[in-house]
Amino acid sequence: MERPRKPTLDTVASAVGVSRATVSNAYNRPDQLSAALRERILETAASIGYAGPDPVARSLATRHSAAVGFMLGQHLSAAFSDPAVSIVLDGLASTVDGHDHCLVLMPGGTEGGPRPETVARAAADVVVAYSLPDHAPALDAVRVRGLPMVVIDQPVLPDTARVEVDDFGGARMAAIHLRSLGHTRFGVLTFSLHPDDRNGFVSAGRLSGSTFRVTRDRLAGYLDVVGPGVPVWECAGSSRELGRTGARALLSSTPRPTALLCASDELAFGALQAVRDLSLAVPRDVSVVGFDDVPAAEHSDPPLTTVRQPLTEKGRRAGESALRLLAGGRPEEPIRLAVSLVERHSTAPLT
Amino acid sequence: MERPRKPTLDTVASAVGVSRATVSNAYNRPDQLSAALRERILETAASIGYAGPDPVARSLATRHSAAVGFMLGQHLSAAFSDPAVSIVLDGLASTVDGHDHCLVLMPGGTEGGPRPETVARAAADVVVAYSLPDHAPALDAVRVRGLPMVVIDQPVLPDTARVEVDDFGGARMAAIHLRSLGHTRFGVLTFSLHPDDRNGFVSAGRLSGSTFRVTRDRLAGYLDVVGPGVPVWECAGSSRELGRTGARALLSSTPRPTALLCASDELAFGALQAVRDLSLAVPRDVSVVGFDDVPAAEHSDPPLTTVRQPLTEKGRRAGESALRLLAGGRPEEPIRLAVSLVERHSTAPLT
DNA sequence: TGAACGTACTGAAGCGCTTCAGTCACACTC
DNA sequence: GAGTGTGACTGAAGCGCTTCAGTACGTTCA
């Protein structure tokens, strides 16, 4: 079947009997033509099924694509199972959407970040990177393309905007809290140190060379307070299930820890369950702290003591930075958001 | 500061001393030139910082953008807190990424779907819609643009591919299971019937006119078996917290239900917690069934009896359909994936 | 009354790339 | 030595739009 060609600006222009420039103005610069003519153009366009200027052609002509790329170091399901990611992404998405920009997802491959080819071929004029390992090839691909970038929770990169929280300080606060409650036997539950999906106790060597900034800092914050000899279990991702397994392992060591320091709330929720699994109670037998303060932390059983970081704001600020770079602004000073300890009922003095 | 213009195909062409067409071929049709020349072109390109053909210009010339749009009826945080969404999205993303396509996110506004302008301006050449209300304006915007579309769990639309599961049948299976265990007093926990974020008991009127196909069918499946008089609580989203609140309300009615039918696993997890909150036990005092069979269902306490739907495959099939449409294929017959009841330990005979 | 100004619209030059019909030189055949 | 390929490369026409310098035609004002 001979499908009719899609209408273009030209189609509309000759249907109305004006020049192409005028039709373009009808869409983009209403002040450039009389209201009556504009009305007539829009009506004609609708009647012949013209859906408005083609986004791609417009992007080529204007030299920006109204899209912000989003690079993620993990598979999407893994990433989103962590509310910390989805809330940030939501903040980001609503910010850019409010300014008529789309979000182009570049999901991570197996290597800790999108493939460089994916980056090279994606239409975006600024990209925000979240949770990539330090030297991800995708980061380099962005640089080669000359796209401005904002990184979240990532090491500093030349010419790049950045938003982050004080993971190290937050973790220290949590650990100090526990120590001041009298605890001396700790266990630490962390998520990936390296992009290789490993679960298990962590050796000193693996610990030192972690390529994920956030993991590294939270862990360092904990260990800075509780000392380096503490058992650390690494989970391949931030999920309840993995946390439950890890916490079970930690609680099976002798002497049994009386306090568990978790790198995220999701991991901590798993730990809560693990304590129950062993017929122990939180906080009577073991205290648990999380990190993030996701909404569910307030309603867990018991409500979770955790380090609050402003997740939505993180996404929003990243979005605003991206928009500012898009408008030609220079990357500003790194934005550092405050964290705070939220004491609830999963921690108690050592009895 | 005078920033140097970004190199283009032309820049490379004249640097090497060949025509622009040849440089283009070096990237897209290696068989059209000698290996030696290609090598030389690629080297020169790298040395002058050319990152490869501009994606936008290429899209305009080829008339496809290598992007699949993704429309979602909810805010991203709401959507991703439901693993059922993130797993589907992950399946979709890895399918299209494997074929060098990006995913363009068009997040829902408040009206149950992306704004039509968002749709009109997004560069994508096929879109997949998930979890939109029946007559979302975004659906119409896609039609006007003439883009092919695949819908997941959505009513049939002319000229549109579709993948879905038998929500009605699945829900019936779960309800029949409960009835055959002897239960007669039920409570139903559902998620949004309308795009207005409401929580509370559902009136008959609100129930009949639901605009979300999935909600409608699961609910209808439950009620088909347990009868129309059963109390139904609507949650604004599919999260543990909302489920917990709703289940608490349901369990406070007299006579107290002995079985809770939940529209999703997340809701069911909340119900599990609610039962504990009231110092009751699952399944001794109350049986609970979920829907989806997300990974966590196997590990909940107790493990959840639920209706399994193949989430990853749903995303994968949707991705494949999208790719096929992109290749010019006609929309095929709707794909209907099988569901099955997974009996675990959250249901038991009425004692 | 004529210079100055505004408003409404148009022509044409790109934006950076793909693609297809050639052209050209060279080898191969009978 | 004319005919037939064939492999390697090029010229030029678009893809659908934006934009900017201009034209044409009133209005205004000194």
Coordinates of N, CA, C and O in Angstrom, one line a residue, chain B residues 92-221:
Chain B
L92 N 13.2 -4.5 28.7 CA 13.1 -3.7 27.6 C 14.4 -3.0 27.2 O 14.9 -3.0 26.1
A93 N 15.0 -2.4 28.2 CA 16.3 -1.7 28.0 C 17.4 -2.6 27.4 O 18.1 -2.2 26.5
S94 N 17.5 -3.7 28.0 CA 18.6 -4.5 27.5 C 18.4 -5.0 26.1 O 19.3 -5.2 25.3
T95 N 17.1 -5.3 25.8 CA 16.8 -5.7 24.4 C 17.1 -4.6 23.4 O 17.8 -4.8 22.4
V96 N 16.7 -3.4 23.7 CA 16.9 -2.3 22.7 C 18.4 -1.9 22.7 O 18.9 -1.5 21.6
D97 N 19.0 -1.9 23.8 CA 20.4 -1.5 23.9 C 21.3 -2.5 23.1 O 22.2 -2.1 22.4
G98 N 20.9 -3.7 23.2 CA 21.6 -4.7 22.4 C 21.6 -4.4 20.9 O 22.4 -4.9 20.1
H99 N 20.6 -3.7 20.5 CA 20.5 -3.3 19.1 C 20.8 -1.9 18.9 O 20.3 -1.2 17.9
D100 N 21.6 -1.3 19.8 CA 22.1 0.0 19.6 C 21.0 1.1 19.6 O 21.0 2.0 18.8
H101 N 20.0 0.8 20.4 CA 19.0 1.9 20.5 C 19.0 2.4 21.9 O 19.3 1.7 22.9
C102 N 18.7 3.7 22.1 CA 18.6 4.2 23.4 C 17.1 4.2 23.8 O 16.2 4.0 23.0
L103 N 17.0 4.4 25.1 CA 15.6 4.5 25.6 C 15.4 5.9 26.0 O 16.1 6.5 26.8
V104 N 14.3 6.5 25.5 CA 14.0 7.9 25.9 C 12.8 7.9 26.8 O 11.7 7.5 26.5
L105 N 13.1 8.4 28.0 CA 12.1 8.3 29.0 C 11.1 9.5 28.9 O 11.6 10.7 28.9
M106 N 9.9 9.3 28.9 CA 8.9 10.4 29.0 C 8.1 10.2 30.2 O 7.1 9.5 30.2
P107 N 8.5 10.8 31.3 CA 7.9 10.5 32.6 C 6.5 11.1 32.6 O 6.2 12.1 31.9
G108 N 5.6 10.5 33.4 CA 4.2 11.0 33.5 C 4.2 12.3 34.3 O 4.9 12.5 35.2
G109 N 3.3 13.1 33.8 CA 3.0 14.3 34.6 C 2.0 13.9 35.7 O 2.0 12.8 36.1
T110 N 1.1 14.8 36.0 CA 0.1 14.5 37.0 C -1.1 13.9 36.4 O -1.9 13.3 37.1
E111 N -1.3 14.0 35.1 CA -2.5 13.6 34.5 C -2.5 12.2 34.0 O -3.3 11.8 33.1
G112 N -1.6 11.4 34.5 CA -1.6 10.0 34.0 C -1.0 9.9 32.7 O -1.7 9.4 31.7
G113 N 0.2 10.2 32.6 CA 0.9 10.1 31.3 C 1.7 11.3 31.0 O 1.5 12.4 31.5
P114 N 2.6 11.2 30.0 CA 3.4 12.4 29.6 C 2.5 13.5 29.0 O 1.5 13.2 28.5
R115 N 3.0 14.7 29.1 CA 2.3 15.7 28.4 C 2.4 15.6 26.9 O 3.5 15.1 26.4
P116 N 1.4 15.9 26.2 CA 1.4 15.7 24.7 C 2.6 16.5 24.1 O 3.2 16.0 23.2
E117 N 2.9 17.6 24.6 CA 4.1 18.4 24.1 C 5.4 17.6 24.3 O 6.3 17.6 23.4
T118 N 5.5 16.9 25.4 CA 6.7 16.1 25.6 C 6.8 15.1 24.5 O 7.8 14.8 23.9
V119 N 5.7 14.4 24.2 CA 5.6 13.4 23.2 C 6.0 14.0 21.8 O 6.8 13.4 21.1
A120 N 5.4 15.2 21.6 CA 5.6 15.7 20.2 C 7.1 16.1 20.0 O 7.6 16.1 18.9
R121 N 7.8 16.4 21.0 CA 9.2 16.9 20.9 C 10.3 15.9 21.1 O 11.4 16.2 21.0
A122 N 9.9 14.7 21.5 CA 10.9 13.7 21.8 C 11.3 13.0 20.5 O 10.5 12.7 19.7
A123 N 12.6 12.8 20.4 CA 13.2 12.1 19.2 C 13.1 10.6 19.5 O 13.8 10.1 20.3
A124 N 12.2 10.0 18.8 CA 12.1 8.5 19.0 C 11.4 8.0 17.7 O 10.6 8.8 17.1
D125 N 11.6 6.8 17.3 CA 10.9 6.4 16.2 C 10.0 5.2 16.4 O 9.4 4.6 15.5
V126 N 9.8 4.9 17.7 CA 8.8 4.0 18.1 C 8.6 4.2 19.6 O 9.5 4.7 20.2
V127 N 7.4 4.0 20.1 CA 7.3 4.2 21.5 C 6.6 3.0 22.2 O 5.8 2.4 21.6
V128 N 7.0 2.7 23.4 CA 6.3 1.7 24.1 C 5.7 2.4 25.4 O 6.3 3.2 26.0
A129 N 4.4 2.1 25.5 CA 3.7 2.7 26.6 C 3.4 1.6 27.7 O 3.0 0.5 27.4
Y130 N 3.5 2.0 28.9 CA 3.3 1.1 30.0 C 2.5 1.8 31.1 O 2.8 2.9 31.5
S131 N 1.4 1.1 31.4 CA 0.7 1.5 32.6 C 0.1 2.9 32.5 O 0.1 3.7 33.5
L132 N -0.4 3.3 31.3 CA -1.1 4.5 31.2 C -2.6 4.3 31.4 O -3.1 3.2 31.1
P133 N -3.3 5.3 31.8 CA -4.8 5.2 31.8 C -5.3 5.1 30.4 O -4.6 5.5 29.5
D134 N -6.5 4.6 30.3 CA -7.0 4.2 29.0 C -6.9 5.3 27.9 O -6.6 5.0 26.8
H135 N -7.4 6.5 28.3 CA -7.4 7.5 27.2 C -6.4 8.6 27.4 O -6.8 9.8 27.2
A136 N -5.3 8.2 27.8 CA -4.2 9.3 28.1 C -4.0 10.1 26.8 O -3.9 9.5 25.7
P137 N -3.9 11.4 27.0 CA -3.6 12.3 25.8 C -2.3 11.9 25.1 O -2.2 12.1 23.9
A138 N -1.4 11.3 25.9 CA -0.1 11.0 25.3 C -0.3 9.9 24.2 O 0.4 9.9 23.2
L139 N -1.2 9.1 24.4 CA -1.5 8.0 23.4 C -1.9 8.7 22.0 O -1.5 8.2 21.0
D140 N -2.7 9.7 22.2 CA -3.2 10.4 21.0 C -2.0 11.1 20.3 O -1.9 11.2 19.1
A141 N -1.2 11.7 21.1 CA 0.0 12.4 20.6 C 0.9 11.5 19.8 O 1.4 11.9 18.7
V142 N 1.0 10.3 20.2 CA 1.8 9.4 19.4 C 1.1 9.1 18.1 O 1.8 9.0 17.1
R143 N -0.2 8.9 18.1 CA -0.9 8.6 16.9 C -0.8 9.7 15.9 O -0.5 9.5 14.7
V144 N -0.9 11.0 16.4 CA -0.8 12.1 15.5 C 0.6 12.2 14.9 O 0.7 12.5 13.7
R145 N 1.6 11.8 15.6 CA 2.9 11.9 15.0 C 3.1 10.7 14.1 O 4.1 10.6 13.4
G146 N 2.2 9.7 14.1 CA 2.3 8.6 13.2 C 3.4 7.7 13.6 O 3.9 6.9 12.8
L147 N 3.8 7.6 14.9 CA 4.8 6.7 15.3 C 4.2 5.4 15.6 O 3.1 5.3 16.1
P148 N 4.9 4.3 15.3 CA 4.4 3.0 15.7 C 4.5 2.9 17.2 O 5.3 3.6 17.8
M149 N 3.7 2.0 17.7 CA 3.7 1.9 19.2 C 3.5 0.5 19.6 O 2.8 -0.3 19.0
V150 N 4.1 0.2 20.8 CA 3.7 -1.1 21.4 C 3.2 -0.8 22.8 O 3.9 0.0 23.5
V151 N 2.1 -1.3 23.2 CA 1.6 -1.1 24.5 C 1.8 -2.3 25.4 O 1.6 -3.4 24.9
I152 N 2.0 -2.1 26.6 CA 2.1 -3.2 27.6 C 0.9 -3.1 28.5 O 0.7 -2.0 29.0
D153 N 0.2 -4.2 28.7 CA -0.9 -4.2 29.6 C -1.8 -3.0 29.4 O -2.1 -2.2 30.3
Q154 N -2.3 -2.9 28.2 CA -3.1 -1.7 27.8 C -4.2 -2.2 26.9 O -4.1 -3.2 26.2
P155 N -5.3 -1.5 26.9 CA -6.4 -1.9 26.0 C -5.9 -1.8 24.6 O -5.0 -1.1 24.2
V156 N -6.6 -2.6 23.7 CA -6.2 -2.6 22.3 C -6.4 -1.3 21.7 O -7.4 -0.6 21.9
L157 N -5.4 -0.9 20.8 CA -5.5 0.3 20.1 C -5.3 0.0 18.6 O -4.6 -1.0 18.3
P158 N -5.9 0.7 17.7 CA -5.7 0.3 16.3 C -4.3 0.4 15.9 O -3.6 1.3 16.4
D159 N -3.8 -0.5 15.2 CA -2.5 -0.4 14.6 C -1.3 -0.4 15.6 O -0.3 0.3 15.4
T160 N -1.5 -1.2 16.6 CA -0.6 -1.1 17.7 C -0.2 -2.5 18.2 O -1.1 -3.4 18.3
A161 N 1.0 -2.8 18.4 CA 1.4 -4.1 19.0 C 1.1 -4.1 20.5 O 1.1 -3.0 21.1
R162 N 1.0 -5.3 21.0 CA 0.6 -5.3 22.4 C 1.2 -6.5 23.1 O 1.3 -7.6 22.5
V163 N 1.7 -6.4 24.3 CA 2.0 -7.5 25.1 C 1.3 -7.4 26.4 O 1.2 -6.3 27.0
E164 N 0.8 -8.5 26.9 CA 0.0 -8.5 28.1 C 0.0 -9.9 28.7 O 0.5 -10.8 28.1
V165 N -0.5 -9.9 29.9 CA -0.7 -11.2 30.5 C -2.2 -11.3 30.9 O -2.9 -10.3 30.8
D166 N -2.6 -12.5 31.3 CA -4.0 -12.7 31.6 C -4.2 -12.3 33.1 O -4.3 -13.2 34.0
D167 N -4.4 -11.0 33.3 CA -4.5 -10.6 34.7 C -5.8 -11.1 35.3 O -5.9 -11.5 36.4
F168 N -6.9 -11.1 34.5 CA -8.2 -11.6 35.0 C -8.1 -13.0 35.4 O -8.4 -13.4 36.5
G169 N -7.6 -13.9 34.5 CA -7.4 -15.3 34.8 C -6.5 -15.6 36.0 O -6.8 -16.4 36.8
G170 N -5.4 -14.8 36.1 CA -4.5 -15.0 37.2 C -5.2 -14.7 38.5 O -5.0 -15.4 39.5
A171 N -5.9 -13.6 38.5 CA -6.5 -13.2 39.8 C -7.6 -14.2 40.2 O -7.7 -14.6 41.3
R172 N -8.3 -14.7 39.2 CA -9.3 -15.8 39.5 C -8.6 -17.0 40.1 O -9.1 -17.5 41.1
M173 N -7.5 -17.4 39.5 CA -6.8 -18.5 40.1 C -6.4 -18.4 41.5 O -6.6 -19.3 42.3
A174 N -6.0 -17.2 41.9 CA -5.6 -16.9 43.3 C -6.8 -17.0 44.2 O -6.8 -17.6 45.2
A175 N -7.9 -16.4 43.7 CA -9.1 -16.4 44.5 C -9.7 -17.7 44.7 O -10.2 -18.1 45.8
I176 N -9.7 -18.5 43.6 CA -10.2 -19.9 43.7 C -9.4 -20.7 44.7 O -9.9 -21.5 45.5
H177 N -8.1 -20.5 44.6 CA -7.2 -21.2 45.5 C -7.6 -20.9 47.0 O -7.8 -21.8 47.8
L178 N -7.8 -19.7 47.3 CA -8.2 -19.3 48.6 C -9.6 -19.8 49.0 O -9.8 -20.3 50.1
R179 N -10.5 -19.8 48.1 CA -11.8 -20.3 48.3 C -11.8 -21.8 48.6 O -12.5 -22.3 49.5
S180 N -10.9 -22.5 47.8 CA -10.9 -23.9 48.0 C -10.2 -24.3 49.3 O -10.3 -25.4 49.7
L181 N -9.5 -23.3 49.9 CA -9.0 -23.6 51.2 C -10.0 -23.4 52.3 O -9.7 -23.5 53.5
G182 N -11.2 -23.0 51.9 CA -12.3 -22.8 52.9 C -12.6 -21.4 53.3 O -13.5 -21.1 54.1
H183 N -11.8 -20.4 52.7 CA -12.0 -19.0 53.1 C -13.4 -18.5 52.6 O -13.8 -18.9 51.5
T184 N -14.0 -17.7 53.4 CA -15.2 -17.1 52.9 C -15.3 -15.6 53.2 O -16.1 -14.8 52.6
R185 N -14.4 -15.1 54.1 CA -14.4 -13.7 54.4 C -13.1 -13.1 53.8 O -12.0 -13.3 54.3
F186 N -13.3 -12.2 52.8 CA -12.2 -11.7 52.0 C -12.0 -10.2 52.2 O -12.9 -9.5 52.6
G187 N -10.8 -9.7 51.9 CA -10.6 -8.3 51.7 C -9.7 -8.2 50.5 O -8.9 -9.1 50.2
V188 N -9.9 -7.1 49.8 CA -9.1 -6.9 48.5 C -8.3 -5.6 48.6 O -8.8 -4.6 49.1
L189 N -7.0 -5.7 48.3 CA -6.1 -4.5 48.3 C -5.7 -4.3 46.8 O -5.1 -5.1 46.2
T190 N -6.1 -3.1 46.3 CA -5.8 -2.8 44.9 C -5.0 -1.5 44.8 O -4.9 -0.8 45.7
F191 N -4.3 -1.4 43.7 CA -3.7 -0.1 43.5 C -4.6 0.8 42.6 O -5.8 0.5 42.4
S192 N -4.1 1.9 42.1 CA -4.9 3.0 41.6 C -5.9 2.5 40.5 O -5.6 1.9 39.6
L193 N -7.2 3.0 40.8 CA -8.2 2.7 39.8 C -8.4 3.9 38.9 O -8.8 3.8 37.7
H194 N -8.0 5.1 39.4 CA -8.0 6.3 38.6 C -6.8 7.1 38.8 O -6.1 6.9 39.9
P195 N -6.4 7.9 37.9 CA -5.1 8.7 38.1 C -5.3 9.8 39.1 O -5.0 11.0 38.7
D196 N -5.7 9.6 40.3 CA -5.9 10.7 41.2 C -5.3 10.5 42.6 O -5.7 11.2 43.6
D197 N -4.4 9.5 42.7 CA -3.7 9.3 44.0 C -4.6 9.2 45.2 O -4.3 9.9 46.2
R198 N -5.6 8.4 45.1 CA -6.5 8.3 46.3 C -6.2 7.0 47.1 O -5.8 6.0 46.5
N199 N -6.3 7.1 48.4 CA -6.2 6.0 49.3 C -7.5 5.8 50.0 O -8.1 6.8 50.5
G200 N -8.1 4.6 50.1 CA -9.3 4.4 50.9 C -10.2 3.3 50.4 O -9.9 2.7 49.4
F201 N -11.3 3.1 51.1 CA -12.2 2.1 50.7 C -12.9 2.6 49.4 O -13.0 3.8 49.2
V202 N -13.2 1.6 48.6 CA -13.7 1.9 47.2 C -15.2 1.8 47.1 O -15.7 0.7 47.5
S203 N -15.8 2.8 46.6 CA -17.3 2.7 46.4 C -17.5 2.0 45.0 O -16.7 1.8 44.2
A204 N -18.7 1.5 44.9 CA -19.1 0.7 43.7 C -18.9 1.5 42.4 O -18.4 1.0 41.4
G205 N -19.2 2.8 42.5 CA -19.1 3.6 41.3 C -17.7 3.8 40.8 O -17.4 3.6 39.7
R206 N -16.8 4.1 41.8 CA -15.4 4.3 41.5 C -14.8 3.0 40.9 O -14.0 3.0 40.0
L207 N -15.4 1.9 41.4 CA -14.8 0.6 41.0 C -15.1 0.3 39.5 O -14.3 -0.2 38.8
S208 N -16.3 0.6 39.1 CA -16.7 0.2 37.8 C -16.0 1.0 36.7 O -15.7 0.4 35.7
G209 N -15.7 2.2 37.0 CA -15.2 3.0 35.9 C -13.7 3.1 35.8 O -13.2 4.1 35.2
S210 N -13.0 2.2 36.4 CA -11.5 2.3 36.4 C -10.9 2.5 35.0 O -11.3 1.8 34.1
T211 N -9.9 3.4 34.9 CA -9.3 3.6 33.6 C -8.0 2.8 33.4 O -7.3 2.9 32.4
F212 N -7.6 2.1 34.4 CA -6.4 1.3 34.3 C -6.7 -0.2 34.0 O -7.3 -0.8 34.9
R213 N -6.3 -0.6 32.9 CA -6.7 -2.0 32.5 C -6.3 -3.0 33.5 O -7.0 -3.9 33.8
V214 N -5.0 -2.9 33.9 CA -4.5 -4.0 34.8 C -5.3 -4.0 36.1 O -5.7 -5.1 36.5
T215 N -5.4 -2.9 36.7 CA -6.1 -2.8 38.0 C -7.5 -3.4 37.8 O -8.0 -4.2 38.6
R216 N -8.2 -2.9 36.8 CA -9.5 -3.4 36.5 C -9.6 -4.9 36.4 O -10.5 -5.5 37.0
D217 N -8.7 -5.5 35.6 CA -8.8 -6.9 35.4 C -8.5 -7.7 36.6 O -9.1 -8.7 36.9
R218 N -7.5 -7.3 37.3 CA -7.1 -8.1 38.5 C -8.3 -8.1 39.5 O -8.6 -9.1 40.1
L219 N -8.8 -6.9 39.7 CA -9.9 -6.7 40.6 C -11.1 -7.5 40.2 O -11.7 -8.2 41.0
A220 N -11.4 -7.4 38.9 CA -12.5 -8.2 38.4 C -12.3 -9.7 38.6 O -13.3 -10.4 38.9
G221 N -11.1 -10.1 38.4 CA -10.8 -11.5 38.6 C -11.1 -11.9 40.0 O -11.7 -13.0 40.3

